[in-house]
């Protein structure tokens, strides 16, 4: 089956620094990638949708200047948390859509294992 | 407002017993419905999905779910629990109008299987 990897799996950083998280589709081309955030004991919340070669679409309430998303190729999307603060500590999960448009993308999402970020 | 409600953040069953994980959703149009499973330190894995057609959907590992429009429910069941079923389960909904082709997840239910 389709595999999505994330790197790093966990990261600890100091407040004020920036952290980059990579999401890769290992054996398929992903035209669309999604970034989610999961707080402890809460559901996954969609942060943004990125399409290869175009700007990401951010959900309401998500700061685009805080969470920079780049989807430069069909197999790689990156999320950069800029000037991280303790409240940014969370579990970040990406997913990749393999084909189609609209609802087809939703149907064929494959999820990465997540990246746990701790900001001190 | 869009929402997915999973009743019970933790469910505990004995090995061999019936598994029932509850999910209710809100949607103004026919939804797509999904169940995902997440094992520790792994990504979400699709168990099953309902899009159109038969309301009883069979998935992997012996799980199935039934879409009941009148009850706005999509409960997940398995006749006989196995130790390997211990994990966290997420229900999710999508539609092309209210949710804009995006997945909206419930809070998750942690399933514990006792030997």
Coordinates of N, CA, C and O in Angstrom, one line a residue, chain A:
Chain A
X1 N 0.8 -1.2 0.0 CA 0.0 0.0 0.0 C 0.8 1.3 0.0 O 2.1 1.2 0.2
X2 N 0.2 2.4 -0.2 CA 0.9 3.7 -0.2 C 1.4 4.0 1.1 O 0.8 3.8 2.2
X3 N 2.7 4.5 1.1 CA 3.3 4.8 2.4 C 3.7 6.3 2.4 O 4.2 6.9 1.4
X4 N 3.4 6.9 3.6 CA 3.8 8.3 3.8 C 4.7 8.4 5.0 O 4.4 7.8 6.1
X5 N 5.8 9.0 4.9 CA 6.7 9.2 6.0 C 6.8 10.6 6.5 O 6.5 11.5 5.7
X6 N 7.2 10.8 7.7 CA 7.4 12.1 8.3 C 8.8 12.1 9.0 O 9.2 11.1 9.6
X7 N 9.4 13.3 8.9 CA 10.7 13.4 9.5 C 10.9 14.8 10.1 O 10.6 15.8 9.3
X8 N 11.2 15.0 11.3 CA 11.6 13.9 12.3 C 10.3 13.3 12.9 O 9.2 13.9 12.7
X9 N 10.5 12.3 13.6 CA 9.4 11.7 14.3 C 9.1 12.5 15.6 O 7.9 12.5 16.1
X10 N 10.1 13.0 16.2 CA 9.9 13.9 17.3 C 11.0 15.0 17.4 O 12.1 14.7 16.9
X11 N 10.7 16.1 17.9 CA 11.7 17.2 18.0 C 11.4 18.0 19.2 O 10.3 18.3 19.5
X12 N 12.5 18.4 19.9 CA 12.5 19.3 21.0 C 13.3 20.6 20.6 O 14.4 20.4 20.1
X13 N 12.7 21.7 20.8 CA 13.4 22.9 20.4 C 13.2 24.0 21.5 O 12.3 23.9 22.3
X14 N 14.0 25.0 21.4 CA 13.9 26.1 22.3 C 12.9 27.1 21.8 O 12.7 27.3 20.5
X15 N 12.2 27.9 22.6 CA 11.3 28.9 22.2 C 11.9 29.9 21.4 O 13.1 30.4 21.7
X16 N 11.3 30.3 20.3 CA 11.9 31.3 19.4 C 12.5 30.7 18.2 O 12.8 31.5 17.2
X17 N 12.8 29.5 18.2 CA 13.5 28.8 17.0 C 12.4 28.3 16.0 O 11.2 28.2 16.4
X18 N 12.9 28.0 14.8 CA 12.0 27.5 13.8 C 12.2 26.0 13.6 O 13.4 25.5 13.7
X19 N 11.2 25.3 13.3 CA 11.3 23.8 13.1 C 10.7 23.4 11.8 O 9.5 23.9 11.5
X20 N 11.4 22.6 11.0 CA 10.8 22.2 9.8 C 10.5 20.7 9.9 O 11.3 19.9 10.3
X21 N 9.3 20.3 9.4 CA 8.8 18.9 9.4 C 8.6 18.5 8.0 O 7.9 19.3 7.2
X22 N 9.1 17.4 7.6 CA 9.0 16.9 6.2 C 7.9 15.8 6.1 O 7.8 15.0 7.0
X23 N 7.2 15.8 5.0 CA 6.2 14.8 4.7 C 6.5 14.3 3.3 O 6.5 15.0 2.4
X24 N 6.7 13.0 3.2 CA 7.1 12.4 1.9 C 6.1 11.2 1.6 O 5.8 10.4 2.4
X25 N 5.7 11.2 0.3 CA 5.0 10.1 -0.2 C 6.1 9.2 -0.8 O 6.8 9.6 -1.8
X26 N 6.2 8.0 -0.3 CA 7.4 7.2 -0.7 C 7.2 6.4 -2.0 O 8.2 6.1 -2.7
X27 N 6.0 6.0 -2.4 CA 5.8 5.2 -3.5 C 4.7 5.6 -4.4 O 4.1 4.8 -5.2
X28 N 4.3 6.9 -4.3 CA 3.3 7.4 -5.2 C 3.5 8.9 -5.2 O 4.1 9.5 -4.4
X29 N 2.8 9.5 -6.2 CA 2.9 11.0 -6.4 C 1.6 11.6 -5.7 O 0.5 11.1 -6.0
X30 N 1.8 12.5 -4.9 CA 0.7 13.1 -4.1 C 0.5 14.6 -4.7 O 1.3 15.5 -4.4
X31 N -0.6 14.7 -5.3 CA -1.0 16.1 -5.8 C -1.4 17.0 -4.7 O -1.3 18.2 -4.8
X32 N -2.0 16.4 -3.7 CA -2.5 17.1 -2.5 C -2.0 16.5 -1.2 O -2.0 15.3 -1.1
X33 N -1.5 17.4 -0.4 CA -1.1 17.0 1.0 C -1.8 17.8 2.0 O -2.1 19.0 1.8
X34 N -2.2 17.2 3.1 CA -2.9 17.8 4.2 C -2.0 17.8 5.4 O -1.3 16.9 5.7
X35 N -2.1 18.9 6.2 CA -1.4 19.0 7.5 C -2.5 19.1 8.6 O -3.3 20.0 8.6
X36 N -2.3 18.2 9.6 CA -3.2 18.2 10.8 C -2.4 18.5 12.0 O -1.2 18.2 12.1
X37 N -3.2 18.9 13.0 CA -2.6 19.1 14.4 C -3.5 18.3 15.3 O -4.7 18.4 15.2
X38 N -2.8 17.6 16.3 CA -3.6 16.8 17.2 C -3.1 17.1 18.6 O -2.0 16.9 19.0
X39 N -4.0 17.7 19.4 CA -3.7 17.9 20.8 C -4.1 16.7 21.6 O -4.9 15.9 21.2
X40 N -3.4 16.5 22.8 CA -3.7 15.3 23.6 C -5.2 15.1 23.9 O -5.9 16.1 24.2
X41 N -5.7 13.9 23.6 CA -7.0 13.5 23.9 C -8.0 14.3 23.1 O -9.2 14.5 23.4
X42 N -7.6 14.9 22.0 CA -8.5 15.6 21.1 C -8.3 15.0 19.6 O -7.4 14.3 19.4
X43 N -9.2 15.4 18.8 CA -9.2 14.9 17.4 C -8.2 15.7 16.6 O -7.7 16.7 17.0
X44 N -8.0 15.1 15.4 CA -7.1 15.8 14.4 C -7.8 17.0 13.9 O -9.0 16.9 13.5
X45 N -7.1 18.1 13.8 CA -7.7 19.3 13.3 C -6.9 19.7 12.0 O -5.7 19.8 12.1
X46 N -7.6 19.9 10.9 CA -7.0 20.2 9.7 C -6.4 21.6 9.8 O -7.1 22.6 10.2
X47 N -5.1 21.8 9.5 CA -4.5 23.1 9.5 C -4.5 23.7 8.1 O -4.8 24.9 7.9
X48 N -4.1 22.9 7.1 CA -4.0 23.5 5.8 C -4.0 22.4 4.7 O -3.7 21.2 5.1
X49 N -4.3 22.8 3.5 CA -4.2 21.8 2.4 C -3.3 22.4 1.4 O -3.3 23.6 1.0
X50 N -2.3 21.6 0.9 CA -1.4 22.1 0.0 C -1.4 21.3 -1.3 O -1.5 20.1 -1.3
X51 N -1.4 22.0 -2.4 CA -1.3 21.4 -3.7 C 0.0 21.7 -4.3 O 0.5 22.8 -4.2
X52 N 0.6 20.7 -5.0 CA 1.9 20.8 -5.6 C 2.0 22.0 -6.5 O 1.1 22.2 -7.4
X53 N 3.0 22.8 -6.2 CA 3.2 24.0 -7.1 C 2.4 25.2 -6.9 O 2.5 26.2 -7.6
X54 N 1.5 25.2 -5.9 CA 0.7 26.3 -5.6 C 0.7 26.6 -4.1 O 1.1 25.8 -3.3
X55 N 0.1 27.8 -3.7 CA 0.1 28.1 -2.3 C -0.9 27.3 -1.5 O -1.9 26.8 -2.0
X56 N -0.6 27.1 -0.3 CA -1.4 26.3 0.6 C -2.7 27.0 1.0 O -2.7 28.3 1.0
X57 N -3.7 26.3 1.2 CA -5.0 26.9 1.7 C -5.1 26.6 3.2 O -5.1 25.4 3.6
X58 N -5.1 27.6 4.0 CA -5.2 27.5 5.4 C -6.6 27.5 6.0 O -7.4 28.2 5.4
X59 N -6.8 26.8 7.0 CA -8.1 26.8 7.7 C -8.2 28.0 8.5 O -7.2 28.6 8.9
X60 N -9.5 28.3 8.8 CA -9.7 29.5 9.6 C -9.1 29.4 10.9 O -9.2 28.4 11.6
X61 N -8.4 30.5 11.3 CA -7.7 30.5 12.6 C -6.3 30.0 12.6 O -5.6 30.1 13.6
X62 N -5.8 29.5 11.5 CA -4.4 29.0 11.4 C -3.6 30.2 10.8 O -3.9 30.6 9.7
X63 N -2.5 30.6 11.5 CA -1.7 31.7 11.0 C -0.8 31.2 9.9 O 0.1 30.4 10.1
X64 N -0.9 31.7 8.7 CA -0.1 31.3 7.6 C 1.3 31.7 7.7 O 2.2 31.0 7.2
X65 N 1.6 32.8 8.4 CA 2.9 33.3 8.6 C 3.6 32.5 9.7 O 4.9 32.5 9.8
X66 N 2.9 31.8 10.6 CA 3.4 31.0 11.7 C 3.7 29.6 11.2 O 4.7 29.0 11.6
X67 N 2.8 29.1 10.4 CA 3.0 27.7 9.9 C 3.2 27.8 8.3 O 2.2 27.8 7.6
X68 N 4.4 27.8 7.9 CA 4.7 27.9 6.5 C 4.7 26.5 5.9 O 5.4 25.6 6.3
X69 N 4.0 26.4 4.8 CA 3.8 25.1 4.1 C 4.4 25.3 2.7 O 4.0 26.2 2.0
X70 N 5.2 24.3 2.3 CA 5.7 24.3 1.0 C 5.5 22.9 0.4 O 5.8 21.9 1.0
X71 N 5.0 22.9 -0.9 CA 4.8 21.6 -1.5 C 5.4 21.7 -2.9 O 4.8 21.8 -3.9
X72 N 6.8 21.6 -2.9 CA 7.5 21.9 -4.1 C 7.6 20.8 -5.1 O 7.9 21.0 -6.2
X73 N 7.3 19.6 -4.6 CA 7.3 18.4 -5.6 C 6.1 17.5 -5.3 O 5.4 17.7 -4.3
X74 N 5.9 16.5 -6.1 CA 4.8 15.6 -5.9 C 5.0 14.6 -4.9 O 4.1 13.8 -4.6
X75 N 6.2 14.6 -4.2 CA 6.5 13.6 -3.2 C 6.9 14.3 -1.9 O 7.1 13.6 -0.9
X76 N 6.9 15.6 -1.8 CA 7.4 16.2 -0.6 C 6.7 17.5 -0.3 O 6.5 18.4 -1.1
X77 N 6.2 17.6 1.0 CA 5.6 18.8 1.5 C 6.3 19.1 2.8 O 6.7 18.1 3.6
X78 N 6.6 20.3 3.1 CA 7.2 20.7 4.4 C 6.3 21.7 5.2 O 5.7 22.5 4.6
X79 N 6.3 21.5 6.5 CA 5.7 22.4 7.4 C 6.7 23.0 8.3 O 7.5 22.3 9.0
X80 N 6.9 24.4 8.3 CA 7.8 25.0 9.1 C 7.1 25.8 10.2 O 6.3 26.7 9.8
X81 N 7.4 25.5 11.4 CA 6.8 26.3 12.5 C 7.8 27.4 12.9 O 8.9 27.1 13.3
X82 N 7.4 28.6 12.6 CA 8.4 29.7 12.8 C 8.2 30.3 14.2 O 7.1 30.3 14.7
X83 N 9.4 30.7 14.7 CA 9.4 31.3 16.0 C 8.5 30.5 17.0 O 7.5 31.0 17.5
X84 N 8.8 29.2 17.2 CA 8.0 28.3 17.9 C 7.9 28.8 19.4 O 8.8 29.3 20.0
X85 N 6.7 28.6 20.0 CA 6.5 28.8 21.4 C 5.9 27.6 22.0 O 5.3 26.7 21.3
X86 N 5.9 27.5 23.3 CA 5.4 26.3 24.0 C 4.0 26.0 23.6 O 3.7 24.8 23.5
X87 N 3.1 26.9 23.3 CA 1.8 26.6 22.9 C 1.7 25.9 21.5 O 0.6 25.4 21.1
X88 N 2.8 25.9 20.8 CA 2.9 25.2 19.5 C 3.2 23.7 19.7 O 3.1 23.0 18.7
X89 N 3.5 23.4 20.9 CA 3.8 21.9 21.2 C 2.6 21.1 20.9 O 1.5 21.4 21.3
X90 N 2.8 20.1 20.0 CA 1.6 19.3 19.6 C 2.1 18.1 18.8 O 3.3 17.9 18.6
X91 N 1.2 17.4 18.3 CA 1.5 16.3 17.4 C 1.0 16.7 16.0 O -0.2 17.0 15.8
X92 N 1.9 16.7 15.0 CA 1.6 17.2 13.7 C 1.6 16.0 12.8 O 2.5 15.2 12.7
X93 N 0.5 15.9 12.0 CA 0.3 14.7 11.1 C 0.0 15.2 9.7 O -0.7 16.1 9.5
X94 N 0.7 14.6 8.7 CA 0.4 14.9 7.4 C -0.3 13.7 6.7 O -0.2 12.6 7.2
X95 N -1.0 14.0 5.6 CA -1.6 13.0 4.8 C -1.4 13.4 3.3 O -1.2 14.6 3.0
X96 N -1.4 12.4 2.5 CA -1.3 12.7 1.1 C -2.4 12.0 0.3 O -2.8 10.9 0.6
X97 N -2.9 12.8 -0.7 CA -4.0 12.3 -1.6 C -3.3 11.8 -2.8 O -2.5 12.5 -3.4
X98 N -3.8 10.6 -3.3 CA -3.1 10.0 -4.4 C -3.7 10.3 -5.8 O -3.0 10.2 -6.8
X99 N -5.0 10.7 -5.8 CA -5.5 10.8 -7.2 C -6.8 11.6 -7.2 O -7.4 11.8 -6.1
X100 N -7.2 12.1 -8.3 CA -8.5 12.7 -8.5 C -8.6 14.1 -7.9 O -7.6 14.7 -7.6
X101 N -9.8 14.5 -7.8 CA -10.0 15.9 -7.4 C -11.2 15.8 -6.4 O -12.0 14.9 -6.4
X102 N -11.4 16.9 -5.7 CA -12.5 17.0 -4.8 C -12.7 15.8 -3.9 O -11.7 15.5 -3.1
X103 N -13.8 15.2 -3.9 CA -14.1 14.1 -2.9 C -13.1 12.9 -3.1 O -12.9 12.2 -2.2
X104 N -12.6 12.7 -4.3 CA -11.7 11.6 -4.5 C -10.5 11.7 -3.7 O -9.9 10.8 -3.2
X105 N -10.0 13.0 -3.6 CA -8.8 13.2 -2.8 C -9.1 12.8 -1.3 O -8.3 12.2 -0.7
X106 N -10.3 13.1 -0.8 CA -10.6 12.7 0.6 C -10.6 11.2 0.7 O -10.1 10.7 1.7
X107 N -11.1 10.5 -0.3 CA -11.2 9.1 -0.2 C -9.9 8.4 -0.2 O -9.8 7.3 0.4
X108 N -8.9 9.0 -0.8 CA -7.6 8.2 -1.0 C -6.5 8.9 -0.2 O -5.4 8.9 -0.6
X109 N -6.8 9.4 1.0 CA -5.7 10.0 1.8 C -5.0 8.9 2.5 O -5.5 7.9 3.1
X110 N -3.6 9.0 2.6 CA -2.8 8.1 3.3 C -2.0 9.0 4.4 O -1.5 10.0 4.0
X111 N -2.0 8.5 5.6 CA -1.4 9.3 6.7 C 0.0 8.9 7.0 O 0.4 7.8 7.0
X112 N 0.7 9.9 7.4 CA 2.1 9.7 8.0 C 2.0 9.4 9.4 O 0.9 9.5 10.0
X113 N 3.1 9.0 10.0 CA 3.1 8.5 11.4 C 3.1 9.7 12.4 O 2.9 9.4 13.6
X114 N 3.2 10.9 12.0 CA 3.2 12.0 12.8 C 4.5 12.5 13.4 O 5.5 11.7 13.4
X115 N 4.6 13.8 13.8 CA 5.8 14.3 14.4 C 5.4 15.0 15.7 O 4.5 15.9 15.7
X116 N 6.0 14.6 16.7 CA 5.7 15.2 18.0 C 6.7 16.4 18.3 O 7.9 16.2 18.3
X117 N 6.1 17.6 18.5 CA 7.0 18.7 18.7 C 6.8 19.2 20.1 O 5.7 19.4 20.6
X118 N 7.9 19.4 20.8 CA 7.9 20.0 22.2 C 8.8 21.2 22.1 O 10.0 21.2 21.8
X119 N 8.2 22.3 22.5 CA 8.9 23.6 22.5 C 9.1 24.0 24.0 O 8.1 24.1 24.7
X120 N 10.3 24.2 24.3 CA 10.7 24.5 25.7 C 10.8 26.0 26.0 O 11.1 26.8 25.1

